[in-house]
Amino acid sequence: MRQAGRSLPEYKAVRGPGSINQAIADPDRATEITLQPVRRYGVDAAILFSDIVTPVHAIGFGIDIKPGVGPVAEKPITSSDDLSRLRPLDPEADVPYVLETVRNLVVELDVPLIGFAGAPFTVASYLIEGGPSKNKGKTKSMMLDNPHLFQQIMDRLADQAITSLTAQVEAGASAVQLFDSWAGCLSPQMYERHVMPSSQKIFEAVGKLNVPRIHFGVNTGELLTRMRDAGADVMGVDWLVPLDVARERLGPDAILQGNLDPVVCLAKWPSVAEAVREVLARNGGHHGHIFNLGHGVLPELNPEILKQVVDLVHGEGSAHLTDA
Amino acid sequence: MRQAGRSLPEYKAVRGPGSINQAIADPDRATEITLQPVRRYGVDAAILFSDIVTPVHAIGFGIDIKPGVGPVAEKPITSSDDLSRLRPLDPEADVPYVLETVRNLVVELDVPLIGFAGAPFTVASYLIEGGPSKNKGKTKSMMLDNPHLFQQIMDRLADQAITSLTAQVEAGASAVQLFDSWAGCLSPQMYERHVMPSSQKIFEAVGKLNVPRIHFGVNTGELLTRMRDAGADVMGVDWLVPLDVARERLGPDAILQGNLDPVVCLAKWPSVAEAVREVLARNGGHHGHIFNLGHGVLPELNPEILKQVVDLVHGEGSAHLTDA
């Protein structure tokens, strides 16, 4: 469960008042933060505590993660002159702390560790907009009006993602997830033409590592087949697409991750339990299912509810599999 | 094109510095603002200048539209005690200015006038959250934890929408559109159980008026069949669902409205023209197509681009129909 930590009191205690980048750059803290939700919830995998803009930050592009805002780039990319700030990532030199965190974690953990990277489109949107953007107007305009520059950005970010994911797996991560969080703002045609090739390049390259490749973005119901065809072994599904509908689109053997509405977890337990059972019912006992939320955990979530979700899934999920 | 006015200099000149409610309550100004995009763009229909929260505002619920924010309710609904503020709408007494605007417009216009209402879920979300909300956490929680209270709100809002739409048609509107702008944040199951019945009630009641009934919300790819089955004659489609995909889901005879990405209209003309042609190609010359944007017009849009869009559609659209 992505961002499962941020609603936890023990997270707030260790996280410190500084930028999230400081916590990511401190392997002891990053290790502890990664372990916290595994310890509290007893989930079946851990996801590395890091950020999708960590590599771009580390190479000195000039991006910071502002609390309550998100990634902010003081000098967004407007022309090819800005490309020089997007040099290749050298993991051992640029993000040694990430690799140390991964190495610590594989010693500490009894469950698999999922490494991750931001997909080129989603990372590019921050670099082009200069920060979080509701409409992604500058990104879409550059994509259509200046496809050459846009593709150069995408290509550099794809190479960074490949280098980063490879280093994480070599350090011990058991699976990789590519987060194309905002790809869902694109029509399928725009995704296919301008975004899919870069993600395809990443999945092809990390395919050599022989670890499961997970792909996820929110609002991607219309993109599911293309995102899978980019080379994902597992498709993350948001809460808008019932799992049986996702399998109608992706085929009956599709391996899916999802898809409880994280907002529903703000309701009372009987309502949440019903929604959990609905997800399991829509999966229908299929073995290719990783139960998860359909998006990140909300900071205001009550951790007790999430604990009950995990316990219910561990109970009912097994029942479903036994029934199947 | 919804909110086509707000990017126009002539709109800014007439609109005045006050609340949008003041402009809506002034039939001369509201008439002029409705006419402006028709005059400038030569579109084939006009959409009334009003707001989805105008009826709730008019009955004294206590909601205002704050510039740059949106509808804000000082005292959101938290218990059944708040229901007394949601009394039935008496159009002639509560919103006489809306009806006067409609009557003015049908005299002035050479094209049909589309009246509209906010769908109960979308309006309820403002009344329960107290304002615009990214996650609609309070709304979803009330829907699941206190379905009785939630349904009472929905029912009162459905009755208001029926009364409002009926009065608009009786005053001369030629079609009605129900905006369930935020329904797309709901899983299909939640939509079907908690939202669809109220919208169904509205469409059934306005069916007696014998005018086309249009239904629209953004991010509703997974809800299209249910929103149509609620009783819509025309389904508005956002830019994420290509029109041919929408017809796969809705059947080959479906009448669709949409679906150019409004953000793409911020790009340069050759890019916009290509996107317009793509929409027309996806429609494939089908007669059941109302060309539109896939969401509201962005305030920062260059009106010259929108003029070119309309001209291109009038040229190519006719060519498509002639070819068909």
XYZ file of C-alpha atoms in Angstrom:
648
model
C 0.000 0.000 0.000
C 1.658 3.119 -1.259
C 2.167 5.894 1.273
C 0.825 3.587 3.991
C 3.298 5.159 6.382
C 2.154 8.729 6.332
C -0.983 8.204 8.404
C 0.955 6.464 11.209
C 1.878 8.173 14.490
C 5.195 6.266 14.510
C 5.915 7.738 11.065
C 5.255 11.268 12.253
C 7.592 10.595 15.175
C 10.555 9.503 13.009
C 9.937 11.585 9.931
C 11.176 14.869 11.392
C 10.209 18.396 10.427
C 12.512 18.740 7.391
C 11.927 18.008 3.716
C 10.966 14.448 2.839
C 14.208 14.387 0.845
C 16.166 14.510 4.091
C 14.359 11.435 5.399
C 14.916 9.630 2.082
C 18.626 10.536 2.189
C 18.992 9.021 5.667
C 19.081 5.206 5.248
C 18.326 4.501 8.911
C 15.203 6.642 8.878
C 14.128 5.452 5.412
C 14.572 1.838 6.510
C 12.530 2.371 9.663
C 9.766 4.194 7.746
C 9.571 1.371 5.189
C 9.320 -1.205 7.974
C 6.620 0.571 10.006
C 3.535 -0.360 7.946
C 4.815 -3.925 7.518
C 5.199 -4.246 11.275
C 1.848 -2.660 12.111
C -0.309 -4.189 9.403
C 1.391 -7.501 8.652
C 1.149 -6.933 4.902
C 2.722 -9.387 2.472
C 5.199 -7.003 0.860
C 6.978 -3.764 1.621
C 7.316 -0.787 -0.664
C 10.483 1.267 -0.457
C 10.197 4.668 1.213
C 11.429 7.037 -1.483
C 9.889 9.403 -4.021
C 9.352 9.386 -7.770
C 11.385 12.599 -8.100
C 14.298 11.381 -5.947
C 16.573 10.607 -8.950
C 15.881 13.978 -10.617
C 16.478 15.714 -7.303
C 19.704 13.788 -6.776
C 21.249 14.733 -10.126
C 20.765 18.396 -9.291
C 17.973 19.269 -11.708
C 16.608 21.657 -9.140
C 13.463 20.123 -7.722
C 12.269 20.045 -4.152
C 9.323 18.401 -2.441
C 7.447 21.125 -0.603
C 5.344 19.936 2.355
C 1.636 20.188 1.548
C 2.408 21.042 -2.080
C 4.459 18.325 -3.756
C 7.429 18.394 -6.128
C 8.311 21.948 -7.155
C 10.916 22.853 -9.811
C 12.084 26.454 -9.594
C 13.212 26.463 -13.229
C 10.855 24.285 -15.278
C 11.929 22.947 -18.659
C 10.936 25.332 -21.443
C 13.600 24.699 -24.094
C 16.349 22.271 -25.051
C 18.795 24.419 -23.045
C 17.249 22.953 -19.919
C 18.073 19.389 -20.955
C 21.617 19.707 -19.627
C 20.139 19.619 -16.117
C 18.746 16.145 -16.895
C 22.010 14.200 -16.968
C 22.113 10.384 -16.580
C 21.734 8.924 -13.095
C 24.734 7.217 -11.503
C 23.007 5.334 -8.676
C 26.087 4.580 -6.534
C 27.219 8.204 -6.706
C 23.876 10.051 -6.838
C 21.552 7.971 -4.642
C 23.833 5.774 -2.500
C 21.392 6.245 0.383
C 18.556 4.629 -1.610
C 20.699 1.578 -2.286
C 21.824 1.421 1.342
C 18.172 1.552 2.422
C 17.342 -1.307 0.050
C 20.290 -3.357 1.358
C 19.255 -2.711 4.966
C 15.680 -3.669 4.184
C 16.359 -6.999 2.536
C 18.206 -7.993 5.699
C 15.403 -6.821 7.990
C 12.351 -7.924 6.022
C 10.628 -11.309 6.025
C 8.516 -10.221 3.028
C 9.520 -9.098 -0.478
C 10.566 -5.492 -1.065
C 9.052 -3.615 -4.011
C 11.302 -0.999 -5.578
C 9.843 1.696 -7.770
C 10.346 4.575 -10.173
C 8.198 7.348 -11.538
C 7.236 6.844 -15.160
C 8.654 9.434 -17.570
C 5.327 11.161 -18.259
C 4.454 11.704 -14.619
C 7.947 12.924 -13.696
C 8.105 15.080 -16.848
C 4.854 16.769 -15.865
C 6.515 18.181 -12.726
C 9.602 19.281 -14.656
C 7.557 21.026 -17.354
C 4.791 22.497 -15.169
C 7.176 23.486 -12.394
C 4.997 21.723 -9.818
C 1.752 19.840 -9.335
C -0.807 20.887 -11.947
C -4.483 20.110 -12.232
C -4.635 20.245 -16.018
C -1.072 19.551 -17.161
C -1.550 22.269 -19.789
C 2.140 22.991 -20.388
C 2.987 19.294 -20.566
C 0.267 18.505 -23.089
C 1.126 21.578 -25.135
C 4.810 20.653 -25.286
C 3.911 17.061 -26.140
C 1.857 18.202 -29.137
C 3.607 21.418 -30.217
C 7.209 20.382 -29.595
C 7.241 16.590 -29.679
C 10.987 16.491 -30.311
C 11.861 18.287 -27.066
C 9.189 16.347 -25.195
C 10.595 13.036 -26.402
C 14.122 14.016 -25.407
C 12.864 14.643 -21.865
C 10.939 11.369 -21.862
C 13.966 9.496 -23.135
C 16.292 10.853 -20.476
C 13.750 10.076 -17.775
C 13.270 6.557 -19.155
C 17.018 5.960 -18.922
C 17.030 7.249 -15.360
C 14.162 4.938 -14.426
C 15.979 1.970 -15.974
C 19.185 2.778 -14.098
C 17.352 3.364 -10.839
C 15.188 0.232 -10.994
C 18.128 -1.915 -12.040
C 20.198 -0.656 -9.108
C 17.311 -1.268 -6.690
C 16.899 -4.850 -7.911
C 20.648 -5.466 -7.803
C 20.590 -4.190 -4.222
C 17.902 -6.727 -3.396
C 14.414 -5.515 -4.368
C 12.179 -8.434 -5.422
C 9.769 -6.572 -7.695
C 9.511 -3.187 -9.384
C 6.606 -0.835 -9.774
C 6.406 1.938 -12.341
C 4.134 4.733 -11.180
C 2.585 6.675 -14.030
C 0.346 8.434 -11.548
C -0.978 11.116 -13.911
C -1.092 9.233 -17.240
C -4.850 9.001 -16.697
C -5.254 12.633 -17.809
C -4.379 11.587 -21.364
C -6.634 10.295 -24.098
C -5.648 6.773 -25.187
C -4.349 8.178 -28.476
C -2.051 10.672 -26.741
C -0.857 8.000 -24.339
C -0.102 5.578 -27.149
C 1.753 8.058 -29.323
C 3.674 10.143 -26.852
C 4.024 8.197 -23.610
C 3.790 4.444 -24.129
C 7.104 4.058 -26.046
C 9.164 5.358 -23.106
C 7.430 3.135 -20.592
C 7.875 0.237 -22.998
C 11.605 0.931 -23.138
C 11.768 0.777 -19.337
C 9.831 -2.470 -18.999
C 11.865 -4.080 -21.752
C 15.138 -3.138 -20.064
C 14.072 -4.248 -16.590
C 12.648 -7.461 -18.057
C 16.219 -8.799 -18.003
C 16.189 -8.605 -14.198
C 13.576 -11.350 -13.931
C 11.436 -9.691 -11.287
C 7.709 -8.950 -11.534
C 6.973 -5.606 -13.144
C 3.949 -3.691 -11.825
C 2.437 -0.674 -13.609
C -0.016 1.756 -12.058
C -1.688 5.084 -12.578
C -4.938 6.538 -11.314
C -7.857 7.144 -13.719
C -6.392 4.720 -16.231
C -9.466 2.625 -17.045
C -9.187 3.500 -20.730
C -5.416 2.908 -20.756
C -5.266 -0.487 -19.071
C -4.570 -2.566 -22.168
C -1.907 -0.169 -23.417
C -0.207 0.087 -20.032
C -0.123 -3.711 -19.825
C 1.131 -3.944 -23.400
C 3.962 -1.591 -22.434
C 5.356 -4.707 -20.737
C 3.828 -4.972 -17.270
C 3.352 -8.362 -15.619
C 0.911 -6.920 -13.091
C -1.557 -4.100 -13.705
C -2.533 -1.860 -10.841
C -6.218 -0.936 -11.101
C -7.822 2.091 -9.464
C -11.160 1.823 -7.617
C -13.186 3.020 -10.599
C -12.714 -0.156 -12.631
C -14.152 -3.283 -10.996
C -11.646 -6.148 -11.183
C -13.955 -8.278 -13.337
C -14.288 -5.377 -15.808
C -10.487 -5.012 -15.824
C -10.159 -8.716 -16.686
C -12.734 -8.308 -19.480
C -10.363 -5.729 -20.961
C -7.059 -7.434 -20.165
C -7.994 -11.063 -20.566
C -8.924 -13.719 -17.997
C -5.324 -14.434 -16.967
C -4.467 -10.839 -16.109
C -2.686 -10.371 -12.797
C -4.207 -7.383 -11.040
C -3.328 -5.222 -8.067
C -6.061 -3.258 -6.330
C -8.589 -1.778 -5.870
C -10.308 -0.627 -2.687
C -11.285 3.067 -2.822
C -8.900 4.726 -0.326
C -11.579 7.331 0.437
C -13.989 4.595 1.504
C -11.456 3.747 4.244
C -12.521 7.011 5.933
C -15.967 5.479 6.594
C -16.923 3.251 9.529
C -15.759 -0.340 9.654
C -18.987 -2.063 8.498
C -18.993 0.117 5.362
C -15.301 -0.537 4.757
C -15.720 -4.282 5.309
C -18.509 -4.388 2.736
C -16.292 -2.592 0.222
C -13.396 -4.997 0.891
C -15.708 -7.974 0.322
C -16.935 -6.392 -2.888
C -13.344 -6.180 -4.200
C -12.738 -9.819 -3.295
C -16.038 -10.842 -4.906
C -15.201 -8.992 -8.117
C -11.889 -10.839 -8.201
C -13.862 -14.053 -7.807
C -11.085 -16.054 -6.165
C -8.675 -15.518 -9.070
C -5.121 -16.401 -8.042
C -3.686 -13.452 -9.973
C -4.720 -10.817 -7.462
C -2.667 -8.625 -5.148
C -5.122 -6.933 -2.802
C -4.343 -3.247 -2.437
C -5.972 0.134 -2.302
C -6.870 1.655 -5.663
C -4.600 4.650 -4.928
C -2.314 5.919 -2.141
C -3.294 5.838 1.532
C -4.817 9.140 2.685
C -2.907 10.902 5.475
C -6.093 11.340 7.548
C -6.810 7.606 7.547
C -7.330 5.829 10.862
C -4.614 3.116 10.996
C -6.965 0.844 12.947
C -9.228 0.617 9.923
C -6.357 -0.362 7.662
C -5.326 -3.054 10.135
C -8.864 -4.448 9.974
C -8.737 -4.330 6.158
C -5.535 -6.368 6.096
C -6.900 -8.905 8.589
C -10.135 -9.277 6.675
C -8.297 -9.808 3.391
C -5.973 -12.344 4.975
C -8.999 -14.221 6.303
C -11.469 -13.882 3.423
C -8.837 -13.778 0.700
C -7.598 -17.214 1.754
C -11.168 -18.437 1.999
C -11.739 -17.248 -1.551
C -8.642 -19.020 -2.771
C -9.629 -22.196 -0.953
C -13.064 -22.003 -2.500
C -11.651 -21.508 -5.977
C -19.587 24.403 -24.667
C -19.953 24.815 -20.974
C -18.328 27.884 -19.449
C -17.409 29.071 -22.951
C -17.990 32.608 -21.783
C -15.436 32.900 -19.058
C -12.403 33.134 -21.331
C -13.922 36.004 -23.332
C -12.879 39.651 -22.884
C -16.491 40.723 -23.483
C -17.515 38.436 -20.599
C -14.983 39.985 -18.257
C -16.303 43.415 -19.270
C -19.948 42.646 -18.386
C -19.467 40.191 -15.567
C -18.543 42.788 -12.942
C -16.444 42.334 -9.813
C -19.163 40.845 -7.576
C -20.165 37.255 -6.922
C -21.248 35.229 -9.938
C -24.614 34.961 -8.152
C -25.151 38.672 -8.719
C -24.633 38.249 -12.474
C -26.965 35.239 -12.525
C -29.613 37.227 -10.605
C -29.511 40.033 -13.191
C -31.450 38.807 -16.256
C -29.984 41.467 -18.575
C -26.428 40.521 -17.713
C -27.161 36.772 -17.696
C -28.832 37.064 -21.093
C -25.896 38.984 -22.551
C -23.363 36.506 -21.089
C -25.299 33.545 -22.546
C -25.381 35.224 -25.967
C -21.683 36.163 -26.113
C -20.186 32.772 -27.064
C -23.007 32.144 -29.540
C -22.286 35.483 -31.212
C -18.514 35.045 -31.241
C -18.266 31.374 -32.162
C -21.417 30.735 -34.175
C -22.148 27.537 -32.249
C -25.346 25.592 -32.882
C -26.836 25.884 -29.406
C -26.606 28.106 -26.355
C -26.253 26.993 -22.766
C -27.888 29.083 -20.090
C -25.581 31.195 -17.912
C -26.381 29.991 -14.411
C -24.817 27.648 -11.867
C -25.559 24.183 -10.543
C -25.895 25.561 -6.995
C -28.202 28.464 -7.975
C -31.398 26.725 -6.717
C -29.808 25.766 -3.371
C -28.474 29.291 -3.013
C -31.872 30.760 -3.873
C -33.787 28.814 -1.215
C -31.440 30.179 1.435
C -29.492 27.027 2.277
C -26.454 29.179 2.852
C -24.086 28.610 -0.032
C -21.996 31.116 -1.907
C -19.760 30.860 -4.945
C -16.372 32.221 -3.947
C -14.217 33.537 -6.805
C -11.265 31.222 -7.443
C -12.674 28.637 -5.015
C -16.159 27.497 -6.025
C -19.357 26.826 -4.061
C -18.793 27.176 -0.315
C -21.385 26.285 2.341
C -20.668 27.847 5.724
C -22.746 25.232 7.551
C -22.411 21.891 5.759
C -24.987 19.148 6.307
C -23.961 16.873 9.149
C -27.307 15.658 10.519
C -31.007 15.518 9.679
C -31.438 18.858 11.499
C -29.798 20.496 8.490
C -32.446 19.148 6.102
C -34.834 21.968 6.981
C -32.540 24.296 5.023
C -33.203 22.177 1.914
C -36.818 23.139 1.300
C -38.521 22.637 -2.100
C -37.774 25.119 -4.873
C -40.540 27.456 -6.030
C -39.069 28.669 -9.325
C -41.298 31.726 -9.858
C -40.651 32.942 -6.305
C -37.060 31.737 -5.739
C -35.376 32.074 -9.132
C -37.615 34.444 -11.153
C -34.439 35.929 -12.678
C -33.452 32.543 -14.175
C -36.836 32.230 -15.845
C -36.700 35.818 -17.079
C -33.247 35.116 -18.555
C -34.614 32.035 -20.325
C -37.586 34.023 -21.683
C -35.284 36.807 -22.897
C -32.993 34.298 -24.557
C -35.598 32.411 -26.533
C -36.588 35.725 -28.082
C -32.999 36.700 -28.876
C -31.570 33.355 -29.999
C -31.676 31.777 -33.457
C -30.372 28.511 -31.992
C -31.810 26.210 -29.294
C -31.231 27.023 -25.627
C -30.043 24.245 -23.316
C -31.215 24.539 -19.728
C -29.468 22.616 -16.984
C -29.347 21.449 -13.403
C -26.730 19.944 -11.134
C -27.304 16.271 -10.425
C -28.072 15.450 -6.782
C -24.727 13.749 -6.074
C -22.605 16.607 -7.344
C -24.671 19.279 -5.562
C -24.813 17.141 -2.394
C -21.025 16.890 -2.366
C -20.777 20.687 -1.895
C -23.452 20.697 0.816
C -21.813 17.846 2.746
C -18.151 18.813 2.261
C -18.819 22.525 2.734
C -16.979 23.336 -0.485
C -14.981 21.827 -3.337
C -13.205 18.669 -2.200
C -10.599 16.559 -3.912
C -11.590 13.267 -2.327
C -15.258 13.745 -1.319
C -14.434 11.903 1.906
C -17.367 13.239 3.930
C -19.807 12.604 1.096
C -18.716 9.011 0.566
C -18.674 8.361 4.303
C -22.212 9.699 4.734
C -23.364 7.706 1.701
C -22.096 4.470 3.246
C -22.429 5.083 6.997
C -25.701 7.017 6.995
C -27.481 6.068 3.771
C -30.839 7.213 5.120
C -29.708 10.813 5.634
C -27.780 10.755 2.373
C -30.847 9.578 0.461
C -33.014 12.267 2.021
C -30.572 14.883 0.744
C -30.452 13.256 -2.685
C -34.223 13.094 -2.821
C -34.695 16.757 -1.978
C -32.074 17.734 -4.540
C -33.719 15.511 -7.159
C -37.045 17.273 -6.577
C -35.326 20.653 -6.886
C -33.699 19.601 -10.161
C -37.040 18.406 -11.522
C -38.762 21.660 -10.573
C -35.921 23.766 -11.941
C -35.604 21.915 -15.260
C -39.360 21.861 -15.755
C -39.580 25.616 -15.194
C -36.701 26.242 -17.608
C -38.375 24.172 -20.325
C -41.735 25.829 -19.701
C -39.978 29.184 -20.068
C -38.636 28.094 -23.443
C -35.499 25.937 -23.100
C -35.286 23.335 -25.896
C -33.163 20.715 -24.144
C -31.927 19.932 -20.653
C -28.558 18.820 -19.391
C -27.963 17.174 -16.031
C -24.403 17.791 -14.817
C -23.148 15.092 -12.490
C -19.706 16.607 -12.699
C -18.120 14.603 -9.854
C -19.941 11.258 -10.185
C -16.748 9.963 -11.789
C -15.109 9.667 -8.345
C -17.438 6.765 -7.553
C -17.022 3.087 -8.272
C -19.790 1.764 -10.544
C -21.274 -0.147 -7.607
C -21.504 2.978 -5.426
C -22.946 4.962 -8.323
C -25.558 2.330 -9.045
C -26.689 1.880 -5.433
C -26.543 5.372 -4.028
C -26.688 7.859 -6.904
C -28.359 6.430 -9.981
C -31.908 6.199 -8.498
C -32.098 9.978 -7.908
C -30.864 10.816 -11.380
C -33.306 8.280 -12.767
C -36.141 10.025 -10.931
C -35.154 13.330 -12.530
C -34.912 11.978 -16.074
C -38.212 10.164 -15.702
C -39.977 13.311 -14.546
C -38.485 15.565 -17.228
C -39.233 12.909 -19.857
C -42.785 14.258 -19.885
C -41.471 17.564 -21.251
C -40.458 15.972 -24.559
C -37.083 17.667 -24.873
C -33.721 15.921 -25.322
C -32.108 14.986 -22.013
C -28.302 15.191 -21.868
C -26.226 13.681 -19.047
C -22.589 14.449 -18.332
C -19.835 14.041 -15.805
C -16.076 13.966 -16.095
C -14.136 10.714 -15.536
C -17.252 8.664 -16.140
C -15.907 6.081 -18.597
C -16.925 3.230 -16.278
C -20.329 4.791 -15.578
C -21.465 5.521 -19.134
C -23.969 2.689 -19.458
C -25.500 3.379 -16.045
C -25.720 7.131 -16.657
C -27.442 6.461 -19.966
C -29.743 3.900 -18.335
C -30.717 6.568 -15.813
C -32.753 7.940 -18.704
C -30.505 10.148 -20.817
C -31.130 10.566 -24.544
C -27.630 11.973 -25.102
C -24.502 10.974 -23.204
C -21.749 13.515 -22.749
C -18.350 11.836 -23.012
C -15.117 13.216 -21.564
C -11.871 13.226 -23.586
C -10.588 10.022 -22.006
C -13.081 7.758 -23.787
C -12.780 7.788 -27.586
C -16.224 8.086 -29.180
C -15.958 4.688 -30.879
C -15.156 3.090 -27.503
C -18.138 4.898 -25.971
C -20.384 3.438 -28.704
C -18.940 -0.037 -28.055
C -20.207 0.357 -24.490
C -23.482 2.154 -25.236
C -24.491 0.528 -28.487
C -24.104 1.695 -32.089
C -27.098 4.053 -31.984
C -25.902 6.015 -28.961
C -26.113 9.781 -29.312
C -22.934 11.301 -27.933
C -21.756 14.765 -26.995
C -18.030 15.466 -26.865
C -15.125 15.060 -26.585
C -12.136 17.286 -27.412
C -9.696 17.582 -24.486
C -10.130 21.194 -23.303
C -6.483 21.241 -22.218
C -5.380 20.422 -25.763
C -7.001 23.725 -26.781
C -4.096 25.464 -25.005
C -1.718 24.109 -27.681
C -0.997 25.680 -31.066
C -3.556 25.483 -33.841
C -2.022 22.618 -35.883
C -2.023 20.421 -32.758
C -5.584 21.439 -31.889
C -6.763 20.842 -35.468
C -5.309 17.335 -35.415
C -7.131 16.609 -32.161
C -10.423 17.936 -33.589
C -10.037 15.706 -36.652
C -9.317 12.743 -34.381
C -12.614 13.307 -32.539
C -14.481 13.502 -35.842
C -12.716 10.385 -37.122
C -13.590 8.442 -33.972
C -17.217 9.442 -34.480
C -16.912 8.140 -38.027
C -19.608 10.348 -39.536
C -22.289 9.063 -37.128
C -25.335 11.366 -37.181
C -25.794 11.034 -33.413
C -22.939 13.349 -32.487
C -22.921 16.771 -30.886
C -19.359 18.054 -31.141
C -18.214 19.595 -27.877
C -15.282 19.759 -25.542
C -14.909 16.825 -23.170
C -15.204 19.186 -20.166
C -15.652 22.915 -19.478
C -13.712 25.610 -21.329
C -10.571 26.684 -19.434
C -10.481 30.356 -18.433
C -6.982 30.806 -19.918
C -8.088 29.599 -23.350
C -7.407 31.783 -26.363
C -10.851 32.493 -27.890
C -9.306 32.581 -31.381
C -8.486 28.880 -31.060
C -12.039 28.034 -30.090
C -13.335 29.992 -33.064
C -11.076 27.924 -35.321
C -12.332 24.733 -33.660
C -15.946 25.657 -34.365
C -15.165 26.586 -37.971
C -13.247 23.382 -38.561
C -16.065 21.268 -37.114
C -18.650 23.106 -39.196
C -16.555 22.444 -42.298
C -15.273 18.928 -41.645
C -18.302 17.826 -39.650
C -20.548 18.535 -42.634
C -18.067 16.825 -44.922
C -18.208 13.795 -42.660
C -21.973 13.784 -42.715
C -22.042 14.181 -46.497
C -19.583 11.307 -46.814
C -21.630 9.096 -44.528
